[in-house]
Short mmCIF file of C-alpha atoms in Angstrom, two decimals:
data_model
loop_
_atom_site.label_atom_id
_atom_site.label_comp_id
_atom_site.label_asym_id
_atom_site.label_seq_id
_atom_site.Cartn_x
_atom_site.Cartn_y
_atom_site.Cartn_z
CA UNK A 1361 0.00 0.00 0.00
CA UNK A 1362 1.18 3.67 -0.67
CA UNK A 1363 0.86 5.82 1.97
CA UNK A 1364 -2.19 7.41 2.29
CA UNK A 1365 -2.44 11.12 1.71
CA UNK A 1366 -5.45 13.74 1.92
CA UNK A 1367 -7.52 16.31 0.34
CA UNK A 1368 -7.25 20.03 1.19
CA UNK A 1369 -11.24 19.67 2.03
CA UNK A 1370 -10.39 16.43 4.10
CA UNK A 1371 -7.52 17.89 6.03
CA UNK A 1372 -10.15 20.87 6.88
CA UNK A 1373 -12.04 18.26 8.14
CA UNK A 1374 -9.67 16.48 10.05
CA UNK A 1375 -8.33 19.99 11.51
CA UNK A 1376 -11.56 20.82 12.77
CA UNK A 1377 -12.92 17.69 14.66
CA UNK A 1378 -9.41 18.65 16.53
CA UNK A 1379 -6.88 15.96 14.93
CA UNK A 1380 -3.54 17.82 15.39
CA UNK A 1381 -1.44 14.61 13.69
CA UNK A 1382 -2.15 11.44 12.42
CA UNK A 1383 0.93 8.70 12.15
CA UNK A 1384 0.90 5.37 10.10
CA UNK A 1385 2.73 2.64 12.62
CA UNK A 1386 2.88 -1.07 12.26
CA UNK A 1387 3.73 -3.28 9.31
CA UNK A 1388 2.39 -0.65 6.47
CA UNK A 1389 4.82 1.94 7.95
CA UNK A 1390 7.77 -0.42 8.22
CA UNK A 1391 6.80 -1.85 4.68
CA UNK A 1392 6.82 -5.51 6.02
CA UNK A 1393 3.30 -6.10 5.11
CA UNK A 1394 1.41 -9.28 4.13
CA UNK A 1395 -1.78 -10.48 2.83
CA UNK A 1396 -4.08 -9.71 5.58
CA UNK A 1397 -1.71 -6.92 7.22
CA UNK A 1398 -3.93 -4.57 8.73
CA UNK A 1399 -3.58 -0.37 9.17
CA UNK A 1400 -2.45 0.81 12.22
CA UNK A 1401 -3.17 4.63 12.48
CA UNK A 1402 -2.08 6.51 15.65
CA UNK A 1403 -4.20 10.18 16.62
CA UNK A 1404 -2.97 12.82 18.34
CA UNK A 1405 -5.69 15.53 19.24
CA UNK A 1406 -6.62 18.51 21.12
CA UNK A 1407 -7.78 17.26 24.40
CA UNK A 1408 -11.66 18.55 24.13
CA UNK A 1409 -12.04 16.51 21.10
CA UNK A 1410 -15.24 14.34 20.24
CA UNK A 1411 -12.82 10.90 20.31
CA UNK A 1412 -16.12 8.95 18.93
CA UNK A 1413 -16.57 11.21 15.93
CA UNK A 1414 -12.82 11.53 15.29
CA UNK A 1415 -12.55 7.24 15.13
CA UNK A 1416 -15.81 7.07 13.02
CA UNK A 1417 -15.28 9.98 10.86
CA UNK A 1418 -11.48 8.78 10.22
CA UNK A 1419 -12.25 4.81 9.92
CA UNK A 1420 -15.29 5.99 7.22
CA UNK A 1421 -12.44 8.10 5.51
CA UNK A 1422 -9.55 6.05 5.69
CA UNK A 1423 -12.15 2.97 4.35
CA UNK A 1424 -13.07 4.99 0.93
CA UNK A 1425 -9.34 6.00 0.16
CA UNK A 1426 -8.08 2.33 0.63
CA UNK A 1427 -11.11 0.48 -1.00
CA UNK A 1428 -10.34 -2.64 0.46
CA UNK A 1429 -11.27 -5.22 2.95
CA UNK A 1430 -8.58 -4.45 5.45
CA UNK A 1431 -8.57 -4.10 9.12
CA UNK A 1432 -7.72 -0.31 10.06
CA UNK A 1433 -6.86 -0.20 13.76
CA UNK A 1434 -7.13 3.62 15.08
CA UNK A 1435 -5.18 4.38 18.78
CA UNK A 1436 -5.29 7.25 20.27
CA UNK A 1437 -1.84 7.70 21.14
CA UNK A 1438 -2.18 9.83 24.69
CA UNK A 1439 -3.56 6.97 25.93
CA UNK A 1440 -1.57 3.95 24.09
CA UNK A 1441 0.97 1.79 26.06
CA UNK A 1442 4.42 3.22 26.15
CA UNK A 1443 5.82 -0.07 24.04
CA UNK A 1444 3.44 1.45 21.83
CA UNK A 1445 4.74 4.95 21.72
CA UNK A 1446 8.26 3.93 21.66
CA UNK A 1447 7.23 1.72 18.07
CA UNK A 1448 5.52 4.99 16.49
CA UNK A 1449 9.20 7.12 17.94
CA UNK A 1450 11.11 4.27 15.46
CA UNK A 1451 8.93 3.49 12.47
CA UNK A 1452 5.62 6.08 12.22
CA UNK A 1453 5.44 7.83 9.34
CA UNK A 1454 3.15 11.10 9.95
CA UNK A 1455 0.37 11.65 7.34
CA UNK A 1456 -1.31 14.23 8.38
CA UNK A 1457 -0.10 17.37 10.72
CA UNK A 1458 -1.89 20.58 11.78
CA UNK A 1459 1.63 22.33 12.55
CA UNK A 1460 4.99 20.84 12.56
CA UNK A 1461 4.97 20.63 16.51
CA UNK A 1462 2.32 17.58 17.17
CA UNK A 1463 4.69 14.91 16.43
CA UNK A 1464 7.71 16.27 17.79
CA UNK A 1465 5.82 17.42 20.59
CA UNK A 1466 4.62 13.51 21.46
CA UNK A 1467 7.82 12.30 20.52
CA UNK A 1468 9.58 14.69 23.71
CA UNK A 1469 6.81 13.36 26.16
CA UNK A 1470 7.41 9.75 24.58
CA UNK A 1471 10.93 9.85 25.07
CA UNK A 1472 10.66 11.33 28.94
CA UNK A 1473 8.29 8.75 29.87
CA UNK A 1474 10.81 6.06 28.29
CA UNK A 1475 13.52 7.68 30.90
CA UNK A 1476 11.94 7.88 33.30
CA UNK A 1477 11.16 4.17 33.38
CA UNK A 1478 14.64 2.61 32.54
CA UNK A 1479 16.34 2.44 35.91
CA UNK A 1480 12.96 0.36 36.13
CA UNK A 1481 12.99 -1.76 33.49
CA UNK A 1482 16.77 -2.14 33.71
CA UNK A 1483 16.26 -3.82 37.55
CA UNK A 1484 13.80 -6.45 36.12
CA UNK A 1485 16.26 -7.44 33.28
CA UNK A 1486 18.62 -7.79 36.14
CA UNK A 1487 16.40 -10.01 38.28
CA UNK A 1488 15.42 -12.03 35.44
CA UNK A 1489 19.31 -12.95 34.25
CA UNK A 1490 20.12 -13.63 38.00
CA UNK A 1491 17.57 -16.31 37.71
CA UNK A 1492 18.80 -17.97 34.90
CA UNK A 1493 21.25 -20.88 35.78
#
């Protein structure tokens, strides 16, 4: 699949239900898809926005441009799990952005959160090789 780009009448539309990026993660933004490799699309939005019309407006949207049975998996990313987040920091590919700060923006808070839990995650590789005989 090419990536998947938008009208300037669609990106009004997207701006105004309060999508401030949109990033293409998973197998379609790393290029290693498959038959049956679905669409993973990650959100970021301003935080009084209608979530339920942004996922049915974008799945209805992102539906007509592929034109295809295909699964299309939509996460928004404020709330996604931080193995999550650190995936999108390596391999998402923006496709839509209101300014050039969203995704650079996310990938700062991404990246703190990812500090700020190593000296974590670092003690339970620890405890885990101490177990192994």
């Amino acid at each position: 699949m090419n990536t998947i780009s938008f009208t300037n009448s669609e990106k009004k539309r997207l701006k105004n239900l309060g999508i401030t990026c949109l990033i293409l993660f998973g197998s379609q933004a790393q290029r290693l898809t498959h038959t049956g490799s679905d669409i993973d699309i990650g959100i970021l939005t301003n935080p009084m926005a209608n979530r339920k019309k942004i996922y049915d407006m974008l799945f209805e949207l992102i539906s007509d441009k592929i034109k295809k049975p295909i699964d299309i998996d939509i996460v928004f990313l404020e709330s996604a799990p931080l193995e999550m987040k650190e995936h999108i920091l390596r391999y998402g590919v923006v496709l839509f952005e209101t300014d050039g700060n969203a995704f650079p923006n996310f990938k700062e808070r991404a990246m703190t959160e990812l500090a700020d839990l190593e000296p974590i995650r670092k003690m339970f590789e620890e405890q885990i090789l101490a177990r192994i005989p």
